[in-house]
């Protein structure tokens, strides 16, 4: 595992540099993208690099990790809306090549088809991840097994509480989401995880220094052959404990 530590802004810059290199080496690459507040700064940096002509998304294909059940792309809290407003509408990407799991009218079979689409596109070259306070990746919540494929999941109370800051209140947070499975994430050729803030110190330590267990879904990354962890000093402080 490659580990990079710095300030939050520099973490975003260094992550953006990884994308600059990848997109220049492989302009047709497939990116697995993430939402949440952690990648916002990275997306700002990517937009700036694209505007400066240092990278192009023209031939890139993207697959996002997850989406709330019941929210369509026009809902301001949907992850499709997030991606459009933080990245896709601001860079030279072909929107028809951007994929976010559909939040409405989806059956289990349709959800799992997302994995087939990713495979047909050649598989994810670089999967971006944040981490939830309970160790979730995408919306794979702690449970007694590692879900393999894209599926519907009931959100835990702690995740709904954490994400309530984006909604009018906790009751407004959807009770369920569609998420890539842990198997989908692990199939990516490379994983880049960004973790910032003191509130993530404990879970970062449990994910990378504790036992590999589905009760801390991110801990499976200990078994991934190519993970880059980018974190700030505040998040890293738990690793010293
Ligand atoms: C959400 C997303 C995750 C994200 C996590 C942490 O629930 N589904 O992909 O990593 O929360 O979000 P944040 O970066 O806002 O702390």
PDB file of C-alpha atoms and ligand atoms in Angstrom:
ATOM      1  CA  UNK A   1       0.000   0.000   0.000  1.00  0.00           C
ATOM      2  CA  UNK A   2       1.232   3.433  -0.914  1.00  0.00           C
ATOM      3  CA  UNK A   3       0.537   6.041   1.784  1.00  0.00           C
ATOM      4  CA  UNK A   4       0.564   9.797   1.277  1.00  0.00           C
ATOM      5  CA  UNK A   5       0.002  12.231   4.169  1.00  0.00           C
ATOM      6  CA  UNK A   6      -0.368  15.995   4.050  1.00  0.00           C
ATOM      7  CA  UNK A   7      -2.864  18.824   4.595  1.00  0.00           C
ATOM      8  CA  UNK A   8      -6.377  18.362   3.268  1.00  0.00           C
ATOM      9  CA  UNK A   9      -5.773  20.680   0.283  1.00  0.00           C
ATOM     10  CA  UNK A  10      -2.485  18.986  -0.564  1.00  0.00           C
ATOM     11  CA  UNK A  11      -4.177  15.592  -0.293  1.00  0.00           C
ATOM     12  CA  UNK A  12      -6.642  16.770  -2.950  1.00  0.00           C
ATOM     13  CA  UNK A  13      -3.776  18.087  -5.090  1.00  0.00           C
ATOM     14  CA  UNK A  14      -1.830  14.842  -4.816  1.00  0.00           C
ATOM     15  CA  UNK A  15      -4.906  12.787  -5.616  1.00  0.00           C
ATOM     16  CA  UNK A  16      -5.530  15.052  -8.635  1.00  0.00           C
ATOM     17  CA  UNK A  17      -1.955  14.414  -9.735  1.00  0.00           C
ATOM     18  CA  UNK A  18      -2.651  10.657  -9.740  1.00  0.00           C
ATOM     19  CA  UNK A  19      -5.578  11.335 -12.088  1.00  0.00           C
ATOM     20  CA  UNK A  20      -3.499  13.667 -14.285  1.00  0.00           C
ATOM     21  CA  UNK A  21      -0.936  10.904 -14.776  1.00  0.00           C
ATOM     22  CA  UNK A  22      -3.529   8.199 -15.387  1.00  0.00           C
ATOM     23  CA  UNK A  23      -5.624  10.219 -17.849  1.00  0.00           C
ATOM     24  CA  UNK A  24      -2.553  11.259 -19.804  1.00  0.00           C
ATOM     25  CA  UNK A  25      -1.226   7.685 -19.945  1.00  0.00           C
ATOM     26  CA  UNK A  26      -4.600   6.112 -20.633  1.00  0.00           C
ATOM     27  CA  UNK A  27      -7.145   8.635 -21.990  1.00  0.00           C
ATOM     28  CA  UNK A  28      -9.755   5.858 -22.425  1.00  0.00           C
ATOM     29  CA  UNK A  29      -9.584   4.711 -18.808  1.00  0.00           C
ATOM     30  CA  UNK A  30     -12.549   3.699 -16.662  1.00  0.00           C
ATOM     31  CA  UNK A  31     -12.918   5.593 -13.397  1.00  0.00           C
ATOM     32  CA  UNK A  32     -14.901   4.494 -10.359  1.00  0.00           C
ATOM     33  CA  UNK A  33     -16.045   7.689  -8.675  1.00  0.00           C
ATOM     34  CA  UNK A  34     -17.329   8.572  -5.228  1.00  0.00           C
ATOM     35  CA  UNK A  35     -19.448  11.224  -3.546  1.00  0.00           C
ATOM     36  CA  UNK A  36     -19.552  12.647  -0.019  1.00  0.00           C
ATOM     37  CA  UNK A  37     -17.714  15.717   1.237  1.00  0.00           C
ATOM     38  CA  UNK A  38     -14.244  14.103   1.096  1.00  0.00           C
ATOM     39  CA  UNK A  39     -13.799  14.099  -2.715  1.00  0.00           C
ATOM     40  CA  UNK A  40     -15.199  17.633  -3.199  1.00  0.00           C
ATOM     41  CA  UNK A  41     -11.737  19.255  -3.076  1.00  0.00           C
ATOM     42  CA  UNK A  42     -10.332  16.641  -5.443  1.00  0.00           C
ATOM     43  CA  UNK A  43     -13.072  17.452  -7.941  1.00  0.00           C
ATOM     44  CA  UNK A  44     -12.238  21.174  -7.621  1.00  0.00           C
ATOM     45  CA  UNK A  45      -8.616  20.355  -8.450  1.00  0.00           C
ATOM     46  CA  UNK A  46      -9.609  18.164 -11.397  1.00  0.00           C
ATOM     47  CA  UNK A  47     -11.845  20.902 -12.803  1.00  0.00           C
ATOM     48  CA  UNK A  48      -8.938  23.381 -12.499  1.00  0.00           C
ATOM     49  CA  UNK A  49      -6.513  20.963 -14.221  1.00  0.00           C
ATOM     50  CA  UNK A  50      -9.019  20.353 -17.009  1.00  0.00           C
ATOM     51  CA  UNK A  51      -9.607  24.099 -17.512  1.00  0.00           C
ATOM     52  CA  UNK A  52      -5.824  24.595 -17.623  1.00  0.00           C
ATOM     53  CA  UNK A  53      -5.597  21.967 -20.381  1.00  0.00           C
ATOM     54  CA  UNK A  54      -3.516  19.582 -18.243  1.00  0.00           C
ATOM     55  CA  UNK A  55      -5.952  16.707 -18.470  1.00  0.00           C
ATOM     56  CA  UNK A  56      -8.989  15.748 -20.475  1.00  0.00           C
ATOM     57  CA  UNK A  57     -11.997  13.573 -19.644  1.00  0.00           C
ATOM     58  CA  UNK A  58     -13.062  13.445 -23.303  1.00  0.00           C
ATOM     59  CA  UNK A  59     -12.655   9.672 -23.692  1.00  0.00           C
ATOM     60  CA  UNK A  60     -13.069   8.638 -20.069  1.00  0.00           C
ATOM     61  CA  UNK A  61     -15.882   6.378 -18.826  1.00  0.00           C
ATOM     62  CA  UNK A  62     -17.078   6.652 -15.239  1.00  0.00           C
ATOM     63  CA  UNK A  63     -19.083   4.491 -12.852  1.00  0.00           C
ATOM     64  CA  UNK A  64     -20.173   5.903  -9.514  1.00  0.00           C
ATOM     65  CA  UNK A  65     -20.315   3.833  -6.386  1.00  0.00           C
ATOM     66  CA  UNK A  66     -23.836   4.440  -5.231  1.00  0.00           C
ATOM     67  CA  UNK A  67     -27.159   6.276  -5.246  1.00  0.00           C
ATOM     68  CA  UNK A  68     -30.022   6.801  -2.815  1.00  0.00           C
ATOM     69  CA  UNK A  69     -33.117   4.708  -3.455  1.00  0.00           C
ATOM     70  CA  UNK A  70     -36.024   6.954  -4.412  1.00  0.00           C
ATOM     71  CA  UNK A  71     -34.037   9.993  -5.585  1.00  0.00           C
ATOM     72  CA  UNK A  72     -33.818  10.693  -9.282  1.00  0.00           C
ATOM     73  CA  UNK A  73     -31.033  12.711 -10.860  1.00  0.00           C
ATOM     74  CA  UNK A  74     -32.931  15.993 -10.605  1.00  0.00           C
ATOM     75  CA  UNK A  75     -33.037  15.775  -6.791  1.00  0.00           C
ATOM     76  CA  UNK A  76     -30.337  18.094  -5.381  1.00  0.00           C
ATOM     77  CA  UNK A  77     -29.258  15.439  -2.863  1.00  0.00           C
ATOM     78  CA  UNK A  78     -29.026  12.651  -5.408  1.00  0.00           C
ATOM     79  CA  UNK A  79     -25.516  11.498  -6.224  1.00  0.00           C
ATOM     80  CA  UNK A  80     -26.156  12.016  -9.949  1.00  0.00           C
ATOM     81  CA  UNK A  81     -26.886  15.680  -9.196  1.00  0.00           C
ATOM     82  CA  UNK A  82     -23.757  15.858  -7.019  1.00  0.00           C
ATOM     83  CA  UNK A  83     -21.548  14.451  -9.779  1.00  0.00           C
ATOM     84  CA  UNK A  84     -23.054  16.695 -12.448  1.00  0.00           C
ATOM     85  CA  UNK A  85     -22.598  19.828 -10.369  1.00  0.00           C
ATOM     86  CA  UNK A  86     -19.164  19.031  -8.891  1.00  0.00           C
ATOM     87  CA  UNK A  87     -17.509  17.463 -11.923  1.00  0.00           C
ATOM     88  CA  UNK A  88     -19.348  16.337 -15.027  1.00  0.00           C
ATOM     89  CA  UNK A  89     -20.891  19.713 -15.972  1.00  0.00           C
ATOM     90  CA  UNK A  90     -17.559  21.463 -15.409  1.00  0.00           C
ATOM     91  CA  UNK A  91     -15.200  19.305 -17.482  1.00  0.00           C
ATOM     92  CA  UNK A  92     -15.048  18.064 -21.077  1.00  0.00           C
ATOM     93  CA  UNK A  93     -16.534  14.640 -20.286  1.00  0.00           C
ATOM     94  CA  UNK A  94     -19.073  12.979 -22.585  1.00  0.00           C
ATOM     95  CA  UNK A  95     -22.059  12.700 -20.205  1.00  0.00           C
ATOM     96  CA  UNK A  96     -23.316   9.588 -22.006  1.00  0.00           C
ATOM     97  CA  UNK A  97     -20.226   7.801 -20.672  1.00  0.00           C
ATOM     98  CA  UNK A  98     -20.986   8.738 -17.042  1.00  0.00           C
ATOM     99  CA  UNK A  99     -22.884   6.201 -14.976  1.00  0.00           C
ATOM    100  CA  UNK A 100     -24.468   6.539 -11.557  1.00  0.00           C
ATOM    101  CA  UNK A 101     -26.712   3.705 -10.308  1.00  0.00           C
ATOM    102  CA  UNK A 102     -30.315   4.613 -11.008  1.00  0.00           C
ATOM    103  CA  UNK A 103     -32.228   5.507  -7.843  1.00  0.00           C
ATOM    104  CA  UNK A 104     -35.764   4.864  -9.064  1.00  0.00           C
ATOM    105  CA  UNK A 105     -37.685   1.961 -10.574  1.00  0.00           C
ATOM    106  CA  UNK A 106     -34.827  -0.517 -10.203  1.00  0.00           C
ATOM    107  CA  UNK A 107     -35.176  -4.249  -9.531  1.00  0.00           C
ATOM    108  CA  UNK A 108     -32.451  -6.356  -7.856  1.00  0.00           C
ATOM    109  CA  UNK A 109     -31.635  -7.839 -11.232  1.00  0.00           C
ATOM    110  CA  UNK A 110     -31.255  -4.407 -12.821  1.00  0.00           C
ATOM    111  CA  UNK A 111     -29.014  -3.286  -9.951  1.00  0.00           C
ATOM    112  CA  UNK A 112     -26.725  -6.299 -10.358  1.00  0.00           C
ATOM    113  CA  UNK A 113     -26.533  -5.592 -14.113  1.00  0.00           C
ATOM    114  CA  UNK A 114     -24.368  -2.567 -13.205  1.00  0.00           C
ATOM    115  CA  UNK A 115     -21.481  -4.988 -12.558  1.00  0.00           C
ATOM    116  CA  UNK A 116     -21.900  -6.522 -16.023  1.00  0.00           C
ATOM    117  CA  UNK A 117     -21.812  -3.059 -17.594  1.00  0.00           C
ATOM    118  CA  UNK A 118     -18.576  -2.280 -15.738  1.00  0.00           C
ATOM    119  CA  UNK A 119     -17.040  -5.547 -16.930  1.00  0.00           C
ATOM    120  CA  UNK A 120     -18.129  -4.878 -20.516  1.00  0.00           C
ATOM    121  CA  UNK A 121     -16.472  -1.451 -20.304  1.00  0.00           C
ATOM    122  CA  UNK A 122     -13.196  -3.206 -19.420  1.00  0.00           C
ATOM    123  CA  UNK A 123     -13.342  -2.964 -15.616  1.00  0.00           C
ATOM    124  CA  UNK A 124     -12.459  -0.045 -13.360  1.00  0.00           C
ATOM    125  CA  UNK A 125      -8.879   1.206 -13.674  1.00  0.00           C
ATOM    126  CA  UNK A 126      -8.975   3.455 -10.616  1.00  0.00           C
ATOM    127  CA  UNK A 127     -11.642   3.328  -7.918  1.00  0.00           C
ATOM    128  CA  UNK A 128     -11.951   6.404  -5.708  1.00  0.00           C
ATOM    129  CA  UNK A 129     -13.188   5.787  -2.164  1.00  0.00           C
ATOM    130  CA  UNK A 130     -13.965   7.716   0.981  1.00  0.00           C
ATOM    131  CA  UNK A 131     -14.862   5.954   4.202  1.00  0.00           C
ATOM    132  CA  UNK A 132     -17.894   6.203   6.474  1.00  0.00           C
ATOM    133  CA  UNK A 133     -17.510   6.501  10.246  1.00  0.00           C
ATOM    134  CA  UNK A 134     -18.592   2.872  10.599  1.00  0.00           C
ATOM    135  CA  UNK A 135     -16.133   1.730   7.932  1.00  0.00           C
ATOM    136  CA  UNK A 136     -18.581   1.630   5.044  1.00  0.00           C
ATOM    137  CA  UNK A 137     -17.299   1.945   1.489  1.00  0.00           C
ATOM    138  CA  UNK A 138     -19.816   3.013  -1.112  1.00  0.00           C
ATOM    139  CA  UNK A 139     -22.881   2.217   0.961  1.00  0.00           C
ATOM    140  CA  UNK A 140     -21.687  -1.252   2.009  1.00  0.00           C
ATOM    141  CA  UNK A 141     -22.625  -1.085   5.655  1.00  0.00           C
ATOM    142  CA  UNK A 142     -21.157  -3.340   8.376  1.00  0.00           C
ATOM    143  CA  UNK A 143     -22.855  -6.736   8.273  1.00  0.00           C
ATOM    144  CA  UNK A 144     -22.023 -10.440   8.595  1.00  0.00           C
ATOM    145  CA  UNK A 145     -20.679 -10.874   5.049  1.00  0.00           C
ATOM    146  CA  UNK A 146     -19.057  -8.925   2.224  1.00  0.00           C
ATOM    147  CA  UNK A 147     -21.716  -8.278  -0.447  1.00  0.00           C
ATOM    148  CA  UNK A 148     -20.259  -9.080  -3.849  1.00  0.00           C
ATOM    149  CA  UNK A 149     -22.348  -7.309  -6.483  1.00  0.00           C
ATOM    150  CA  UNK A 150     -24.245  -4.050  -6.838  1.00  0.00           C
ATOM    151  CA  UNK A 151     -27.312  -4.314  -4.627  1.00  0.00           C
ATOM    152  CA  UNK A 152     -29.850  -2.455  -2.529  1.00  0.00           C
ATOM    153  CA  UNK A 153     -28.882  -1.869   1.072  1.00  0.00           C
ATOM    154  CA  UNK A 154     -30.713  -0.475   4.101  1.00  0.00           C
ATOM    155  CA  UNK A 155     -28.764   2.450   5.524  1.00  0.00           C
ATOM    156  CA  UNK A 156     -27.793   2.298   9.181  1.00  0.00           C
ATOM    157  CA  UNK A 157     -28.983   4.919  11.618  1.00  0.00           C
ATOM    158  CA  UNK A 158     -25.427   6.218  12.007  1.00  0.00           C
ATOM    159  CA  UNK A 159     -25.015   6.706   8.230  1.00  0.00           C
ATOM    160  CA  UNK A 160     -28.380   8.442   7.955  1.00  0.00           C
ATOM    161  CA  UNK A 161     -27.398  10.690  10.881  1.00  0.00           C
ATOM    162  CA  UNK A 162     -24.007  11.484   9.294  1.00  0.00           C
ATOM    163  CA  UNK A 163     -25.603  12.306   5.932  1.00  0.00           C
ATOM    164  CA  UNK A 164     -28.469  14.331   7.451  1.00  0.00           C
ATOM    165  CA  UNK A 165     -26.269  17.425   7.126  1.00  0.00           C
ATOM    166  CA  UNK A 166     -26.991  17.425   3.388  1.00  0.00           C
ATOM    167  CA  UNK A 167     -30.779  17.162   3.884  1.00  0.00           C
ATOM    168  CA  UNK A 168     -33.396  19.213   5.751  1.00  0.00           C
ATOM    169  CA  UNK A 169     -33.225  16.640   8.566  1.00  0.00           C
ATOM    170  CA  UNK A 170     -32.510  12.975   9.346  1.00  0.00           C
ATOM    171  CA  UNK A 171     -36.045  11.950   8.393  1.00  0.00           C
ATOM    172  CA  UNK A 172     -35.421  13.254   4.878  1.00  0.00           C
ATOM    173  CA  UNK A 173     -32.432  10.929   4.343  1.00  0.00           C
ATOM    174  CA  UNK A 174     -33.570   7.939   2.257  1.00  0.00           C
ATOM    175  CA  UNK A 175     -33.660   4.672   4.201  1.00  0.00           C
ATOM    176  CA  UNK A 176     -31.911   2.705   1.471  1.00  0.00           C
ATOM    177  CA  UNK A 177     -29.383   2.992  -1.323  1.00  0.00           C
ATOM    178  CA  UNK A 178     -28.010   1.080  -4.302  1.00  0.00           C
ATOM    179  CA  UNK A 179     -24.315   0.456  -4.006  1.00  0.00           C
ATOM    180  CA  UNK A 180     -21.565  -1.340  -5.850  1.00  0.00           C
ATOM    181  CA  UNK A 181     -20.749  -4.465  -3.867  1.00  0.00           C
ATOM    182  CA  UNK A 182     -17.500  -4.969  -2.005  1.00  0.00           C
ATOM    183  CA  UNK A 183     -16.631  -7.466  -4.746  1.00  0.00           C
ATOM    184  CA  UNK A 184     -17.219  -4.772  -7.385  1.00  0.00           C
ATOM    185  CA  UNK A 185     -14.859  -2.435  -5.537  1.00  0.00           C
ATOM    186  CA  UNK A 186     -12.215  -5.131  -5.046  1.00  0.00           C
ATOM    187  CA  UNK A 187     -12.280  -5.914  -8.789  1.00  0.00           C
ATOM    188  CA  UNK A 188     -10.876  -2.454  -9.589  1.00  0.00           C
ATOM    189  CA  UNK A 189      -7.278  -2.619 -10.774  1.00  0.00           C
ATOM    190  CA  UNK A 190      -6.316   0.201  -8.424  1.00  0.00           C
ATOM    191  CA  UNK A 191      -7.972   1.863  -5.434  1.00  0.00           C
ATOM    192  CA  UNK A 192      -7.393   5.401  -4.204  1.00  0.00           C
ATOM    193  CA  UNK A 193      -8.870   6.132  -0.789  1.00  0.00           C
ATOM    194  CA  UNK A 194      -8.938   9.644   0.655  1.00  0.00           C
ATOM    195  CA  UNK A 195      -9.520  10.051   4.396  1.00  0.00           C
ATOM    196  CA  UNK A 196      -9.446  13.425   6.116  1.00  0.00           C
ATOM    197  CA  UNK A 197     -10.416  14.805   9.512  1.00  0.00           C
ATOM    198  CA  UNK A 198      -9.906  13.744  13.131  1.00  0.00           C
ATOM    199  CA  UNK A 199     -13.389  12.196  13.164  1.00  0.00           C
ATOM    200  CA  UNK A 200     -12.082   9.517  10.741  1.00  0.00           C
ATOM    201  CA  UNK A 201      -8.920   8.677  12.763  1.00  0.00           C
ATOM    202  CA  UNK A 202     -10.435   5.793  14.697  1.00  0.00           C
ATOM    203  CA  UNK A 203     -12.083   4.108  11.712  1.00  0.00           C
ATOM    204  CA  UNK A 204      -8.953   4.550   9.565  1.00  0.00           C
ATOM    205  CA  UNK A 205      -6.957   2.686  12.210  1.00  0.00           C
ATOM    206  CA  UNK A 206      -9.575  -0.069  12.487  1.00  0.00           C
ATOM    207  CA  UNK A 207      -9.763  -0.451   8.699  1.00  0.00           C
ATOM    208  CA  UNK A 208      -6.042  -0.808   8.060  1.00  0.00           C
ATOM    209  CA  UNK A 209      -4.605  -2.064  11.358  1.00  0.00           C
ATOM    210  CA  UNK A 210      -7.479  -4.185  12.654  1.00  0.00           C
ATOM    211  CA  UNK A 211      -8.763  -7.586  11.538  1.00  0.00           C
ATOM    212  CA  UNK A 212     -10.308  -7.947   8.079  1.00  0.00           C
ATOM    213  CA  UNK A 213     -14.006  -8.279   8.826  1.00  0.00           C
ATOM    214  CA  UNK A 214     -17.293  -7.402   7.111  1.00  0.00           C
ATOM    215  CA  UNK A 215     -18.140  -5.524  10.297  1.00  0.00           C
ATOM    216  CA  UNK A 216     -15.572  -2.969   9.053  1.00  0.00           C
ATOM    217  CA  UNK A 217     -16.196  -3.202   5.286  1.00  0.00           C
ATOM    218  CA  UNK A 218     -13.158  -1.058   4.345  1.00  0.00           C
ATOM    219  CA  UNK A 219     -10.857  -3.567   6.075  1.00  0.00           C
ATOM    220  CA  UNK A 220     -11.141  -5.788   2.960  1.00  0.00           C
ATOM    221  CA  UNK A 221      -8.813  -3.312   1.249  1.00  0.00           C
ATOM    222  CA  UNK A 222      -5.965  -4.908   3.220  1.00  0.00           C
ATOM    223  CA  UNK A 223      -6.320  -7.720   0.662  1.00  0.00           C
ATOM    224  CA  UNK A 224      -6.279  -5.435  -2.405  1.00  0.00           C
ATOM    225  CA  UNK A 225      -2.932  -5.512  -4.230  1.00  0.00           C
ATOM    226  CA  UNK A 226      -2.856  -1.834  -5.262  1.00  0.00           C
ATOM    227  CA  UNK A 227      -4.247   0.675  -2.772  1.00  0.00           C
ATOM    228  CA  UNK A 228      -3.095   4.272  -2.435  1.00  0.00           C
ATOM    229  CA  UNK A 229      -4.204   5.841   0.832  1.00  0.00           C
ATOM    230  CA  UNK A 230      -4.148   9.624   0.922  1.00  0.00           C
ATOM    231  CA  UNK A 231      -4.913  11.113   4.311  1.00  0.00           C
ATOM    232  CA  UNK A 232      -4.343  14.266   6.308  1.00  0.00           C
ATOM    233  CA  UNK A 233      -2.460  14.375   9.603  1.00  0.00           C
ATOM    234  CA  UNK A 234      -5.702  14.549  11.615  1.00  0.00           C
ATOM    235  CA  UNK A 235      -6.985  11.268  10.158  1.00  0.00           C
ATOM    236  CA  UNK A 236      -3.526   9.715  10.400  1.00  0.00           C
ATOM    237  CA  UNK A 237      -3.290  10.495  14.144  1.00  0.00           C
ATOM    238  CA  UNK A 238      -5.210   7.289  14.953  1.00  0.00           C
ATOM    239  CA  UNK A 239      -2.603   5.192  13.107  1.00  0.00           C
ATOM    240  CA  UNK A 240       0.006   6.227  15.643  1.00  0.00           C
ATOM    241  CA  UNK A 241      -2.119   4.981  18.557  1.00  0.00           C
TER     242      UNK A 241
HETATM  243  C1  LIG B   1     -21.405   8.363   2.053  1.00  0.00           C
HETATM  244  C2  LIG B   1     -20.966   7.742   0.709  1.00  0.00           C
HETATM  245  C3  LIG B   1     -19.575   7.194   0.777  1.00  0.00           C
HETATM  246  C4  LIG B   1     -18.660   8.170   1.470  1.00  0.00           C
HETATM  247  C5  LIG B   1     -19.088   8.328   2.918  1.00  0.00           C
HETATM  248  C6  LIG B   1     -18.258   9.334   3.680  1.00  0.00           C
HETATM  249  O1  LIG B   1     -22.295   7.624   2.789  1.00  0.00           O
HETATM  250  N1  LIG B   1     -21.870   6.747   0.248  1.00  0.00           N
HETATM  251  O2  LIG B   1     -19.122   6.896  -0.535  1.00  0.00           O
HETATM  252  O3  LIG B   1     -17.329   7.707   1.442  1.00  0.00           O
HETATM  253  O4  LIG B   1     -20.439   8.693   2.983  1.00  0.00           O
HETATM  254  O5  LIG B   1     -18.667  10.622   3.349  1.00  0.00           O
HETATM  255  P1  LIG B   1     -17.889  11.933   3.729  1.00  0.00           P
HETATM  256  O6  LIG B   1     -16.760  12.037   2.774  1.00  0.00           O
HETATM  257  O7  LIG B   1     -18.888  13.027   3.535  1.00  0.00           O
HETATM  258  O8  LIG B   1     -17.448  11.788   5.144  1.00  0.00           O
END
